[in-house]
Coordinates of N, CA and C in Angstrom, one line a residue:
X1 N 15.3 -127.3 5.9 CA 15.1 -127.9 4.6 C 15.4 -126.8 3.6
X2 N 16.4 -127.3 2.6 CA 16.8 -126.1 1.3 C 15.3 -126.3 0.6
X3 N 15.4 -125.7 -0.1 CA 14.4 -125.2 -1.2 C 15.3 -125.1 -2.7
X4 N 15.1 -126.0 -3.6 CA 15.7 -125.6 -5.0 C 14.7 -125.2 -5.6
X5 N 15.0 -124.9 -7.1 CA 14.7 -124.1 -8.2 C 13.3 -125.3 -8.9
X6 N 13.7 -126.4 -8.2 CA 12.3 -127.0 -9.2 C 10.9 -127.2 -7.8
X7 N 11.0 -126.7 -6.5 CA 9.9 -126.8 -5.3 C 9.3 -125.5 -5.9
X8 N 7.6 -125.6 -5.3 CA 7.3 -124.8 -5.9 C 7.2 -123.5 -4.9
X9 N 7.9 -123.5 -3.5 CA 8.0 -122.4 -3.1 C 8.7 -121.1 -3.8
X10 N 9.8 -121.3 -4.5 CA 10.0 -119.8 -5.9 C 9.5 -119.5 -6.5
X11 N 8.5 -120.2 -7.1 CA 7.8 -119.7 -8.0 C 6.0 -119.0 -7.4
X12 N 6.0 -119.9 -6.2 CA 4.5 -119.3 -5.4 C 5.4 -117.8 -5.0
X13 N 6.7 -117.2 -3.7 CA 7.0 -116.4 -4.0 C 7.2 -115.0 -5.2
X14 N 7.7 -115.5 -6.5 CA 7.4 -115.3 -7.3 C 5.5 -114.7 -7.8
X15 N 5.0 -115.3 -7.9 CA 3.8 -115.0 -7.5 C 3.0 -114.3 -7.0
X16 N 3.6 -114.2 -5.6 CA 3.3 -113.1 -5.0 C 4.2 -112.1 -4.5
X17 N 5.6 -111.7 -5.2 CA 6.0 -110.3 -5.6 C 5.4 -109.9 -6.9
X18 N 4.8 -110.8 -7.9 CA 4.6 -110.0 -9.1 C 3.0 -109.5 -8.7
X19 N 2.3 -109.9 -7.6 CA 1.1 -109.3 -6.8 C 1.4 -108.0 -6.1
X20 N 2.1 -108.5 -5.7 CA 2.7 -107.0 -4.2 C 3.5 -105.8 -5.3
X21 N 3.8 -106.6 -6.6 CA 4.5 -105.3 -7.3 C 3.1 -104.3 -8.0
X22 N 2.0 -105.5 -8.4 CA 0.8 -104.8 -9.4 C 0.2 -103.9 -8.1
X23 N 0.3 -104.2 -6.8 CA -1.0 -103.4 -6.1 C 0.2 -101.8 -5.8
X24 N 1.5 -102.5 -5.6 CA 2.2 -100.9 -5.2 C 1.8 -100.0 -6.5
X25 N 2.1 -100.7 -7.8 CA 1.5 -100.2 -9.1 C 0.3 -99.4 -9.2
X26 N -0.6 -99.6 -8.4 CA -2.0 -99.4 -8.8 C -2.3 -97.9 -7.4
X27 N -1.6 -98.2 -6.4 CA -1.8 -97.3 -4.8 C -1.0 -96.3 -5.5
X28 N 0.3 -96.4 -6.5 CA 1.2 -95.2 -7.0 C 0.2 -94.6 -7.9
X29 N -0.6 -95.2 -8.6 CA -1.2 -94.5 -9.7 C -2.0 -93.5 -9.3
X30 N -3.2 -94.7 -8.4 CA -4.1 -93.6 -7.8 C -3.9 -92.2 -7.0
X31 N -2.3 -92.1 -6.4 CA -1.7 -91.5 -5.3 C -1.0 -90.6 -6.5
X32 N -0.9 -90.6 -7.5 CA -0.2 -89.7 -7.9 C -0.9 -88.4 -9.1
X33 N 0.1 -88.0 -8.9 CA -0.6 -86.2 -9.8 C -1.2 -86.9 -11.2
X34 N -2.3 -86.2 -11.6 CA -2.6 -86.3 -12.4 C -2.8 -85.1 -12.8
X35 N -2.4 -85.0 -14.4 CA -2.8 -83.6 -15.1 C -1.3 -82.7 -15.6
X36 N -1.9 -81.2 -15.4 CA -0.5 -80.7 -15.3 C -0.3 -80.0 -14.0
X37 N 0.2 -79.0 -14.2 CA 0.8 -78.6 -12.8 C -0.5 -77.4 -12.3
X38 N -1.6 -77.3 -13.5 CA -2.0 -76.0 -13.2 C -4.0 -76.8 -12.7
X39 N -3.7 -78.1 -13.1 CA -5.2 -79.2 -13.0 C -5.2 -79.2 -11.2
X40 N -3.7 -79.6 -10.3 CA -3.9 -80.2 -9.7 C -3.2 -78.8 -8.6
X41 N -3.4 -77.6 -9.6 CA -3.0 -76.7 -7.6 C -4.5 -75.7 -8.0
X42 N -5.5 -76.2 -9.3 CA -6.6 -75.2 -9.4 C -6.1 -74.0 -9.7
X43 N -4.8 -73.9 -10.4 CA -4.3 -72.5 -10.9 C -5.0 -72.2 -12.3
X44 N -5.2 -71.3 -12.3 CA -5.0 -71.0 -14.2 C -3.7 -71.0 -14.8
X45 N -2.7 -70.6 -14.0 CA -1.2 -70.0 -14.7 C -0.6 -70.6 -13.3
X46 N 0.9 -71.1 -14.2 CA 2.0 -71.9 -13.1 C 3.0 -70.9 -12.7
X47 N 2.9 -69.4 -13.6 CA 3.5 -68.1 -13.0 C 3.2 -67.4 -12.0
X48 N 1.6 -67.5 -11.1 CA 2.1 -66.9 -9.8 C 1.9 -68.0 -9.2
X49 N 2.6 -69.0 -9.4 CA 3.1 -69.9 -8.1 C 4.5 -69.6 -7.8
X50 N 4.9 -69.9 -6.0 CA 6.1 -69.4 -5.0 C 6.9 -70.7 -6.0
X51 N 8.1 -70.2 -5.9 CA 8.9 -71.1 -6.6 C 9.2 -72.3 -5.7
X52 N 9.1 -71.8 -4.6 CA 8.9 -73.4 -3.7 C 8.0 -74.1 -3.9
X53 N 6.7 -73.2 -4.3 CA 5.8 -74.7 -4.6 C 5.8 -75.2 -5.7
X54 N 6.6 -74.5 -6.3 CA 6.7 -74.9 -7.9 C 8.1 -76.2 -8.0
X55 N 8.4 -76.1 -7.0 CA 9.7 -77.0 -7.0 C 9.5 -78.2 -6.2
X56 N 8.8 -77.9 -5.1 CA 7.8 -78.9 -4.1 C 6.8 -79.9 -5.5
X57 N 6.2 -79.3 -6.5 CA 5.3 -80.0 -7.4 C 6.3 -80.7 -8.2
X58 N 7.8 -80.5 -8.9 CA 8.6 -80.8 -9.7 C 9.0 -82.2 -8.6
X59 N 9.6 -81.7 -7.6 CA 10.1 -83.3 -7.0 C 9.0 -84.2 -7.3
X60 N 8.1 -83.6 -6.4 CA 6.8 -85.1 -6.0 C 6.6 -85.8 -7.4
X61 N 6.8 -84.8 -9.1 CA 6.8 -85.6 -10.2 C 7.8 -86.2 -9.9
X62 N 9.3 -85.9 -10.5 CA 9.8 -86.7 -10.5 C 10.1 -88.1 -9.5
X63 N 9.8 -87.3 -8.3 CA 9.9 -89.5 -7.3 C 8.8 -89.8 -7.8
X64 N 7.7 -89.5 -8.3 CA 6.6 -90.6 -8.8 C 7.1 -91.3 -9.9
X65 N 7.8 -90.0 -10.8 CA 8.1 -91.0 -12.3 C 9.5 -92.0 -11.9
X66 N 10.0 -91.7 -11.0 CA 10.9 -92.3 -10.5 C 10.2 -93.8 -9.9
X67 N 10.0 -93.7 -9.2 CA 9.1 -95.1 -8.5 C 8.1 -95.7 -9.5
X68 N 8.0 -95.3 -10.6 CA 7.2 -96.0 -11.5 C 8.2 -96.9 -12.3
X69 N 9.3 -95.9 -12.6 CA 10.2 -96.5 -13.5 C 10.9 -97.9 -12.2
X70 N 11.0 -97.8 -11.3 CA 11.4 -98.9 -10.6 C 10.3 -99.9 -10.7
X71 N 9.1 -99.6 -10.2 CA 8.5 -100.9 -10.0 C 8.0 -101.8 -11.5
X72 N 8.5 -100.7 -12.8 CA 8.1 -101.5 -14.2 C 9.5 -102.5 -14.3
X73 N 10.4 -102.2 -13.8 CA 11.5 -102.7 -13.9 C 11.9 -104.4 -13.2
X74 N 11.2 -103.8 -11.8 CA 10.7 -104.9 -10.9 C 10.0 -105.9 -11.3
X75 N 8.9 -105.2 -11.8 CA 7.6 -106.4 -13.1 C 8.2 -107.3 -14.1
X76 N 9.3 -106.2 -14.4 CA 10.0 -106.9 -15.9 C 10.8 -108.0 -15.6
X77 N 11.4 -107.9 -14.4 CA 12.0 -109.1 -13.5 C 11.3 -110.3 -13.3
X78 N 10.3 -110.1 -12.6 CA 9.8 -111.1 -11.9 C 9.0 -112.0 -13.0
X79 N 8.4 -111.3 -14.3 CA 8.0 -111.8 -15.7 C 9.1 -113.0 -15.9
X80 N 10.8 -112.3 -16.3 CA 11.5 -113.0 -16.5 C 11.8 -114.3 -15.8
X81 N 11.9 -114.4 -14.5 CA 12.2 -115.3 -13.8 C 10.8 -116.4 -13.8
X82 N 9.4 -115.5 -14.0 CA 8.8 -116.6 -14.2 C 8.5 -117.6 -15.7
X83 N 9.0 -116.8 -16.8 CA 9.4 -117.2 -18.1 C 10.3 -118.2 -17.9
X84 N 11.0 -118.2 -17.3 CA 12.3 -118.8 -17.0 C 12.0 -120.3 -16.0
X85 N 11.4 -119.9 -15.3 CA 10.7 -121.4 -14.8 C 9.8 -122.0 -15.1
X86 N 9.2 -121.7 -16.4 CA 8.4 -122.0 -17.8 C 9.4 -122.8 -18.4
X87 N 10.8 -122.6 -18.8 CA 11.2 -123.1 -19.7 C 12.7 -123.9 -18.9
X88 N 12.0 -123.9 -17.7 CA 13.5 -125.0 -16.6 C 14.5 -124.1 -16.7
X89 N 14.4 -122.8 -16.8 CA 15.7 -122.2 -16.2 C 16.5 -121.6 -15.2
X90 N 15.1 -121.3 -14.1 CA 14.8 -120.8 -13.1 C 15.9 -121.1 -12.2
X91 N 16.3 -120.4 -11.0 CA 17.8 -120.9 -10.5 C 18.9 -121.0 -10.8
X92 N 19.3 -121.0 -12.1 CA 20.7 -120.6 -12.9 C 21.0 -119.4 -13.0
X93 N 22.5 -119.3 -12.6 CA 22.8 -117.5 -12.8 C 23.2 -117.5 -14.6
X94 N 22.5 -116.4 -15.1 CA 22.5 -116.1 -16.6 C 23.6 -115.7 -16.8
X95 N 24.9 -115.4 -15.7 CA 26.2 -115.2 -16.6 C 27.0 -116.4 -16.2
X96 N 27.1 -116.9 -14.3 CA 28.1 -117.9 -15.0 C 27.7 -119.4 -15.1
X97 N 26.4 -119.4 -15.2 CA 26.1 -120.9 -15.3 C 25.5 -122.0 -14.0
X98 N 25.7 -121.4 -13.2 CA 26.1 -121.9 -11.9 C 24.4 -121.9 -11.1
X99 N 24.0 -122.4 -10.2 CA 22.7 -123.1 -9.6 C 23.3 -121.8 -8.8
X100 N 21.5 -121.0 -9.0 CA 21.6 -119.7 -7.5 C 21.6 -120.6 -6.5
X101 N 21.7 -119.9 -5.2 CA 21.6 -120.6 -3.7 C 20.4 -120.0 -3.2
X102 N 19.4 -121.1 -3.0 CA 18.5 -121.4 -2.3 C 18.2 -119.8 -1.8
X103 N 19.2 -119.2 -0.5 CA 19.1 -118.5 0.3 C 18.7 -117.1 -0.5
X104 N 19.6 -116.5 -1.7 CA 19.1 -115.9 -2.5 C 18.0 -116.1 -2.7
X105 N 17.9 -116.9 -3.7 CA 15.6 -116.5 -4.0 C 14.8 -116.6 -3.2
X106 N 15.3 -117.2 -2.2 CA 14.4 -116.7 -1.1 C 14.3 -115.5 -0.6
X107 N 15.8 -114.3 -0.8 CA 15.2 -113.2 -0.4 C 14.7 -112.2 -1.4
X108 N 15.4 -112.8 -3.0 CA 14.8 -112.2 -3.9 C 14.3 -113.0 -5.3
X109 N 13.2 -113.5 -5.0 CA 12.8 -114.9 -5.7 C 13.4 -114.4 -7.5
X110 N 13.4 -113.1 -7.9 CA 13.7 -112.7 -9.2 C 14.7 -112.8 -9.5
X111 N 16.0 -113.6 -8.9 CA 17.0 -113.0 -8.7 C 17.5 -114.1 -10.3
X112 N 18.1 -113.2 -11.2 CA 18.5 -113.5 -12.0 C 20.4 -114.1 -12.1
X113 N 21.0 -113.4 -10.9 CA 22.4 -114.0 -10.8 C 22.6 -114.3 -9.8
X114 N 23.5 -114.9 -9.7 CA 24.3 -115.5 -8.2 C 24.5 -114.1 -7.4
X115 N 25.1 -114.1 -6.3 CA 25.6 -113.0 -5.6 C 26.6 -112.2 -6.2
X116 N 27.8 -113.3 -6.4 CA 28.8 -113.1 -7.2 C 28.6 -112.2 -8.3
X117 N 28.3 -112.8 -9.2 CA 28.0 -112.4 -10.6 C 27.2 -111.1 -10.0
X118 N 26.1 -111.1 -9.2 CA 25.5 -109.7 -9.5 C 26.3 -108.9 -9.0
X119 N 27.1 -108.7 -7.8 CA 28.0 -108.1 -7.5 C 29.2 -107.7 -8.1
X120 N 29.8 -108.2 -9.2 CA 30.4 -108.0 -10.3 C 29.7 -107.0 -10.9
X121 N 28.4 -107.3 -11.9 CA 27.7 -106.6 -12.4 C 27.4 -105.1 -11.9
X122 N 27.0 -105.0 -10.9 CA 27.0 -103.7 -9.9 C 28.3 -102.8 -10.0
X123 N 29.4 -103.6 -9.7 CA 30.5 -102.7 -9.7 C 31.4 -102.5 -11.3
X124 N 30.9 -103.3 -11.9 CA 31.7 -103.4 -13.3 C 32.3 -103.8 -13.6
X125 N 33.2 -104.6 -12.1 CA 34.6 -105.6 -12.9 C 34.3 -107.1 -13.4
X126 N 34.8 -107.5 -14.3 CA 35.1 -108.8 -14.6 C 35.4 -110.1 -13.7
X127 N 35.0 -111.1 -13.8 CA 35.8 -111.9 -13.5 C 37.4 -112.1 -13.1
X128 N 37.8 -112.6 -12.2 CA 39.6 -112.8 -12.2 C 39.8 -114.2 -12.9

């Protein structure tokens, strides 16, 4: 049995990625550094720290700020697509017009383009 854009398995989906996105949200927050660099090694000064651990504390920021900026991105997705099946748009790719395929939102209910089109988009070329 297909599944289109008006059943409400995409949008319960939906639903619960925009769940599974707020709790990764909430496990990153709690799991991540708080402060500055000198709160969270109990230093007074970030000058006699080994430059390894100084560089060890620089990644772990940046994959946090990294993984935060993805999963706000993610949010901002899944908002959209549920905006979008607010207003009957849900299942249409936003560039060419065309009804997503079922199999798509099923594996990414947010999915704003067809295969095509997103794969275009990814690589940069145009249409032929």
């Amino acid at each position: 049995m297909s599944s289109s854009a008006s059943d409400p398995a995409p949008v319960d989906a939906l639903v619960r990625r925009a769940e599974d996105l707020e709790s990764l949200r909430q496990a990153e927050e709690e799991t991540a550094f708080s402060g500055d660099q000198r709160e969270v090694t109990g230093e007074s000064s970030t000058v006699s720290q080994h430059p390894a651990d100084t560089a060890d504390f620089t990644y772990q920021r940046e994959l946090q700020q990294t993984t935060q900026h993805l999963l706000e991105r993610e949010a901002a997705q899944v908002e959209a697509a549920l905006h979008a099946r607010q207003i009957g748009t849900y299942g249409v790719c936003a560039s060419c017009g065309q009804p997503i395929p079922a199999e798509r939102l099923a594996a990414r209910p947010e999915a704003a383009q067809c295969v095509e089109c997103q794969r275009r988009s990814e690589t940069g070329r145009s249409a032929s």
